[in-house]
Every structure is written in structure tokens, then in C-alpha cells.
Coordinates of C-alpha atoms in Angstrom, one line a residue:
M360 CA 23.9 -20.5 -13.1
N361 CA 20.7 -19.2 -14.7
D362 CA 19.2 -15.7 -14.2
V363 CA 17.1 -16.9 -11.3
D364 CA 19.9 -18.3 -9.3
F365 CA 22.2 -15.4 -10.1
Y366 CA 19.6 -13.0 -8.8
L367 CA 19.2 -15.0 -5.6
Y368 CA 22.9 -15.2 -5.1
D369 CA 23.1 -11.4 -5.5
L370 CA 20.2 -11.0 -3.1
K371 CA 22.1 -12.9 -0.5
T372 CA 25.0 -10.5 -0.8
K373 CA 22.7 -7.7 -0.2
F374 CA 21.5 -9.3 3.1
D375 CA 25.1 -9.7 4.1
K376 CA 25.3 -5.9 4.4
I377 CA 22.8 -5.8 7.4
N378 CA 22.7 -7.0 10.9
P379 CA 19.5 -9.2 10.9
K380 CA 18.7 -8.3 14.5
D381 CA 18.4 -4.6 13.6
Y382 CA 15.7 -5.3 11.0
Y383 CA 12.3 -6.8 10.6
L384 CA 10.4 -8.0 7.6
S385 CA 7.3 -5.9 6.9
Y386 CA 4.9 -8.7 5.8
S387 CA 1.7 -7.9 3.9
G388 CA 0.7 -11.4 2.8
G389 CA 1.1 -10.3 -0.8
K390 CA 3.4 -11.8 -3.5
D391 CA 6.4 -9.5 -3.0
S392 CA 6.6 -9.7 0.8
H393 CA 6.1 -13.4 0.7
L394 CA 8.9 -13.8 -1.8
L395 CA 11.2 -12.1 0.8
Y396 CA 9.7 -14.3 3.6
W397 CA 10.5 -17.4 1.5
F398 CA 14.0 -16.1 0.8
I399 CA 14.8 -15.3 4.5
K400 CA 13.2 -18.4 6.0
E401 CA 13.5 -21.2 3.4
Y402 CA 16.2 -20.3 0.9
A403 CA 19.0 -18.3 2.8
H404 CA 18.0 -19.4 6.3
I405 CA 18.8 -16.0 7.8
D406 CA 18.2 -16.0 11.6
G407 CA 17.1 -13.1 13.7
I408 CA 14.7 -11.3 11.4
E409 CA 11.3 -10.9 13.0
V410 CA 8.3 -11.1 10.6
V411 CA 5.8 -8.4 11.4
G412 CA 2.3 -8.1 9.8
D413 CA -0.5 -5.6 10.1
N414 CA -4.2 -6.4 10.1
T415 CA -5.7 -3.3 8.5
F416 CA -9.2 -4.8 8.6
M417 CA -9.4 -4.2 4.8
E418 CA -7.6 -7.3 3.4
F419 CA -9.2 -10.1 1.5
P420 CA -9.6 -13.1 3.9
E421 CA -6.9 -15.2 2.2
I422 CA -4.4 -12.3 2.6
R423 CA -5.4 -11.7 6.3
D424 CA -5.0 -15.4 7.0
R425 CA -1.5 -15.4 5.5
I426 CA -0.5 -12.5 7.7
Y427 CA -1.5 -14.4 10.8
K428 CA 0.1 -17.7 9.6
Y429 CA 3.5 -16.3 8.7
S430 CA 4.0 -13.4 11.0
D431 CA 5.8 -13.6 14.3
K432 CA 3.8 -10.5 15.4
V433 CA 0.7 -8.9 14.0
L434 CA 0.0 -5.2 14.6
S435 CA -3.3 -3.4 14.5
P436 CA -4.1 0.2 13.6
T437 CA -5.2 2.5 16.5
L438 CA -8.1 3.7 14.3
K439 CA -10.4 1.5 12.3
P440 CA -11.4 2.5 8.8
T441 CA -14.8 3.8 9.9
E442 CA -13.1 5.9 12.6
I443 CA -10.7 7.4 10.1
K444 CA -13.6 8.3 7.8
E445 CA -15.4 10.0 10.7
K446 CA -12.4 12.0 11.8
Y447 CA -10.5 12.7 8.5
G448 CA -12.5 11.5 5.5
I449 CA -11.9 8.8 2.8
P450 CA -9.6 8.5 -0.2
C451 CA -10.9 9.5 -3.6
F452 CA -8.9 10.7 -6.6
S453 CA -5.2 9.8 -5.8
K454 CA -2.9 10.2 -2.8
E455 CA -1.3 13.4 -4.2
Q456 CA -4.6 15.0 -5.2
D457 CA -6.2 14.0 -1.9
F458 CA -3.3 15.5 0.0
Y459 CA -4.1 19.0 -1.4
I460 CA -7.9 18.5 -1.1
Y461 CA -7.6 17.4 2.6
Y462 CA -5.6 20.4 3.7
Y463 CA -7.9 22.7 1.7
Q464 CA -11.0 21.3 3.2
N465 CA -9.5 21.2 6.7
A466 CA -8.6 24.9 6.6
L467 CA -12.1 25.8 5.5
R468 CA -13.7 23.6 8.2
K469 CA -11.6 25.6 10.8
G470 CA -12.7 28.9 9.3
K471 CA -9.2 29.6 8.0
Q472 CA -7.7 30.6 4.7
P473 CA -5.9 27.7 3.0
A474 CA -2.2 28.1 2.6
K475 CA -1.3 29.9 -0.6
T476 CA 0.3 26.9 -2.4
I477 CA -2.7 24.7 -1.4
Q478 CA -5.2 27.2 -2.7
Q479 CA -3.2 27.5 -6.0
K480 CA -3.1 23.7 -6.3
I481 CA -6.9 23.6 -5.9
D482 CA -7.9 26.4 -8.1
G483 CA -5.3 25.5 -10.8
T484 CA -3.2 28.7 -10.7
Y485 CA 0.0 27.0 -9.4
D486 CA 2.6 27.5 -12.1
K487 CA 5.8 25.8 -10.7
G488 CA 5.1 22.2 -11.9
F489 CA 2.2 19.8 -11.4
S490 CA -1.0 22.0 -11.2
G491 CA -2.3 20.0 -8.3
I492 CA -5.6 18.3 -9.1
S493 CA -7.6 17.2 -12.1
K494 CA -10.4 19.3 -13.6
K495 CA -13.0 16.8 -12.3
A496 CA -11.6 17.0 -8.8
R497 CA -11.3 20.8 -8.9
E498 CA -14.9 21.3 -10.0
Y499 CA -16.2 18.9 -7.4
V500 CA -14.2 20.4 -4.5
L501 CA -14.9 24.0 -5.5
S502 CA -18.6 23.3 -5.8
G503 CA -18.8 23.3 -2.0
N504 CA -20.6 19.9 -2.0
A505 CA -17.6 17.6 -1.8
H506 CA -17.5 14.9 0.9
Q507 CA -14.6 14.8 3.3
I508 CA -11.6 13.6 1.4
T509 CA -8.2 12.5 2.7
H510 CA -4.9 10.8 1.9
L511 CA -4.5 9.7 5.5
C512 CA -6.3 6.4 5.3
C513 CA -3.1 4.6 4.2
Y514 CA -1.1 6.3 6.9
Y515 CA -3.3 5.2 9.8
L516 CA -4.1 1.7 8.5
K517 CA -0.6 0.8 7.1
K518 CA 2.2 3.1 8.0
K519 CA 1.6 4.3 11.6
P520 CA 1.4 0.8 13.1
F521 CA 4.8 0.0 11.7
H522 CA 6.2 3.5 12.7
D523 CA 5.0 2.8 16.3
Y524 CA 6.6 -0.6 16.2
E525 CA 9.9 0.8 15.0
K526 CA 9.9 3.5 17.6
A527 CA 9.3 0.9 20.4
T528 CA 11.9 -1.6 19.1
G529 CA 14.5 0.5 17.3
K530 CA 14.3 -1.8 14.3
K531 CA 14.1 -0.8 10.7
A532 CA 11.9 -2.3 8.0
I533 CA 12.8 -4.7 5.2
L534 CA 10.3 -3.8 2.5
G535 CA 9.1 -6.0 -0.4
V536 CA 8.8 -3.1 -2.8
R537 CA 9.7 -3.2 -6.5
S538 CA 10.4 0.1 -8.3
E539 CA 8.9 -1.4 -11.5
E540 CA 5.4 -1.2 -10.0
S541 CA 4.9 2.5 -10.5
L542 CA 6.5 5.8 -11.7
L543 CA 6.5 7.0 -8.1
R544 CA 8.4 4.0 -6.9
K545 CA 11.0 4.3 -9.6
T546 CA 12.0 7.7 -8.1
Q547 CA 11.6 6.6 -4.5
Y548 CA 13.5 3.3 -4.6
T549 CA 16.7 3.5 -6.5
S550 CA 19.0 1.5 -4.2
C551 CA 18.8 -1.1 -1.4
F552 CA 18.5 1.5 1.3
T553 CA 16.2 4.4 1.6
S554 CA 17.3 7.7 3.1
A555 CA 15.6 6.6 6.3
G556 CA 17.6 3.4 6.4
K557 CA 14.9 1.0 5.4
F558 CA 16.1 -2.0 3.5
T559 CA 14.6 -2.6 0.0
P560 CA 16.5 -5.5 -1.4
I561 CA 14.2 -6.4 -4.3
H562 CA 13.7 -2.8 -5.6
D563 CA 15.3 -3.9 -8.9
L564 CA 13.4 -7.2 -9.3
T565 CA 11.3 -7.3 -12.5
Q566 CA 7.9 -8.9 -12.7
E567 CA 9.2 -11.4 -15.3
L568 CA 12.1 -12.5 -13.1
E569 CA 9.9 -12.7 -10.0
D570 CA 7.6 -15.0 -11.9
K571 CA 10.5 -17.2 -12.9
I572 CA 11.7 -17.4 -9.3
I573 CA 8.3 -18.4 -8.1
K574 CA 7.9 -21.0 -10.8
Q575 CA 11.4 -22.5 -10.3
Y576 CA 11.1 -22.8 -6.5
N577 CA 7.3 -23.4 -6.4
I578 CA 6.7 -20.5 -4.0
E579 CA 3.2 -20.2 -2.7
V580 CA 1.1 -17.6 -4.4
P581 CA -2.4 -16.6 -3.0
K582 CA -5.3 -17.7 -5.2
I583 CA -6.5 -14.1 -5.2
Y584 CA -3.8 -13.3 -7.7
D585 CA -5.7 -15.3 -10.3
Y586 CA -8.1 -12.4 -10.4
I587 CA -6.2 -9.3 -9.5
D588 CA -2.6 -8.1 -10.0
R589 CA -2.0 -6.5 -6.6
T590 CA -3.4 -6.9 -3.2
G591 CA -4.0 -4.2 -0.5
C592 CA -7.0 -2.6 1.0
A593 CA -9.9 -4.3 -0.8
G594 CA -12.1 -1.9 -2.7
C595 CA -9.9 1.2 -2.3
P596 CA -11.1 4.0 -4.6
Y597 CA -7.5 4.5 -5.9
G598 CA -7.9 1.4 -8.1
S599 CA -11.0 2.8 -9.8
W600 CA -9.1 4.3 -12.8
K601 CA -7.9 0.8 -13.8
G602 CA -11.1 -0.9 -13.1
E603 CA -9.5 -2.8 -10.2
T604 CA -12.0 -1.5 -7.6
E605 CA -15.0 -3.1 -9.3
K606 CA -13.1 -6.3 -9.8
E607 CA -12.3 -6.4 -6.1
L608 CA -16.0 -5.8 -5.1
E609 CA -17.0 -8.7 -7.2
L610 CA -14.7 -11.0 -5.3
M611 CA -16.0 -10.0 -1.8
T612 CA -18.6 -11.8 0.3
D613 CA -21.9 -9.9 0.6
T614 CA -21.0 -8.8 4.1
K615 CA -17.6 -7.5 3.2
R616 CA -18.9 -5.8 0.1
E617 CA -21.6 -4.0 2.1
Y618 CA -19.0 -2.8 4.6
V619 CA -16.6 -1.5 2.0
T620 CA -19.4 0.1 -0.1
N621 CA -20.7 2.0 2.9
L622 CA -17.2 3.1 3.8
F623 CA -16.3 4.4 0.3
K624 CA -19.7 5.2 -1.2
E625 CA -19.3 8.9 -1.6
S626 CA -16.0 8.4 -3.5
Y627 CA -17.5 5.6 -5.6
D628 CA -20.3 7.9 -6.6
I629 CA -18.1 10.8 -7.8
L630 CA -15.7 8.3 -9.5
G631 CA -18.4 6.4 -11.3
V632 CA -17.7 3.0 -9.6
N633 CA -20.5 0.6 -10.1
Y634 CA -20.9 -0.9 -6.6
K635 CA -24.5 -2.2 -7.0
K636 CA -24.6 -5.9 -7.2
E637 CA -26.3 -7.3 -10.3

């Protein structure tokens, strides 16, 4: 038994710990969630697990098509991206920084004094760990000219539709997350079950081993992965520091590119993202 088959055998024992009817597969159309789809449907033949996708309106066409092709049910956000922008703002620096900025700006808009910790995170006087936001973000926000910034875009487009589904059905999510993908995930996902009971069976899967599984079993991988490493909301400003945002813009149709640019333009400008087509 090679390392691929050993991992798949071990993965099967993890699924033996759950009642399939109590869970659903949160399907994004990306490489990790499709690996779980393949495992459940084609390798282990586990019955009773509903496959649920979410059309965020921000996927690349190939990913959106996969969501509709492989999902038993496709959810939709109650707010579209433009409505989120109008009501809450848009992402900019990072989820954590935007969290502080959003509550700071929100308090000021209401004519209130920001909470003490939020104020300290913004002005850099917080002394109990991470200071809060970068110098660039601080100068921009404190200038009084910053556009409306929020961390809530991901929540309304991705998380809330699934939260509502879980509330209505009582089911819990099977998530195709791998802790190797980020430092935050390494601290969040350390076992097969989260504190909320979500099932994360491939949290310990490395990229190297995932690639071996895909190659050995000829699992379908979207062509978009020939150009970018991860899929999600196309053009999200959070990918700007790695140059991913500009890569994604180059892969879009003119219509999609115009829509995304108009949505995130203010963040692109402050982050230095080159969104003008050559």
C-alpha cells in the first residue's frame, strides 16, 4: 500500500465516525472540495451526504459551472456584491485589518466614539499583541478620506448562505480545508472536527500528497488551476500582496473585468493594483 492508498484508507476511517445524513459537503468547485466530492461519490461510495454549493456571483465561469454540475443544491446570497458594497463597504487590506477598520468607520458614521480597543488598534497604541493595522492602512484611514472598508463581504457571499442552510436543515458542514494553506488555518484546523462540529477530514492533507492522489486516480482539475493556485471570489483585493489579483483580472472576460474593477476600484487604487487593460 503506497502513501496515496494509505491516506485514502485513513480518510475512510474518518468518515466512519459520522452519520452521513447529519452532514452535507460544502462544495466550492475548487480542487480541495472536489477531491472530497470524488472521495464520497466515486471512491468510498458513501450514501446520504448532500452536496451543497453556493453561487457567490464572483466565481470564474468554469468554477461556477462545476458548482451547478456537481451540487445537489445551489444556494445564493441574500445580498449581491454591489449591495454589500453599498451597505457595508468592500475588502481592502486583510480580513483582520478590515475588521478593525470597519468597526472604527462604522462608529464614526454613527457619530459615536469607537470602542477603546478598536481605537487603539487603529491608532497603533494597542500593546497587548498584534498592533492592529499596517502603517499604510493607518495613515489612509486616519486621513479621513478612506473609502468604506469591510471584512463582511466573505460573510454575506460565502458563509451566511451555508449558515442559513444549516439552520433550516440541522445539518453540519463537511469542509474541504487544508491547514497547510495558511498560518491561520494551521491554528484553526487541528483535528477532524471543529469546536462547532464541522467535519474537516482533509485538514492534514499536504499539497504534495493531494497532487499524488489526483494524478493516481485521474481526478478532474479545473483548467483555471493552470494559471492560479487557488480559486475563490475572482479579483478579491486580498490577493493583491501576492500578485494574484492582477493575474485573475487578466483571465477575465472584458465584461467580468469591468464589473469586478468597478466593484473593487477604490481598494485597487490604494493597494496599487494595476486594473487598466493594456
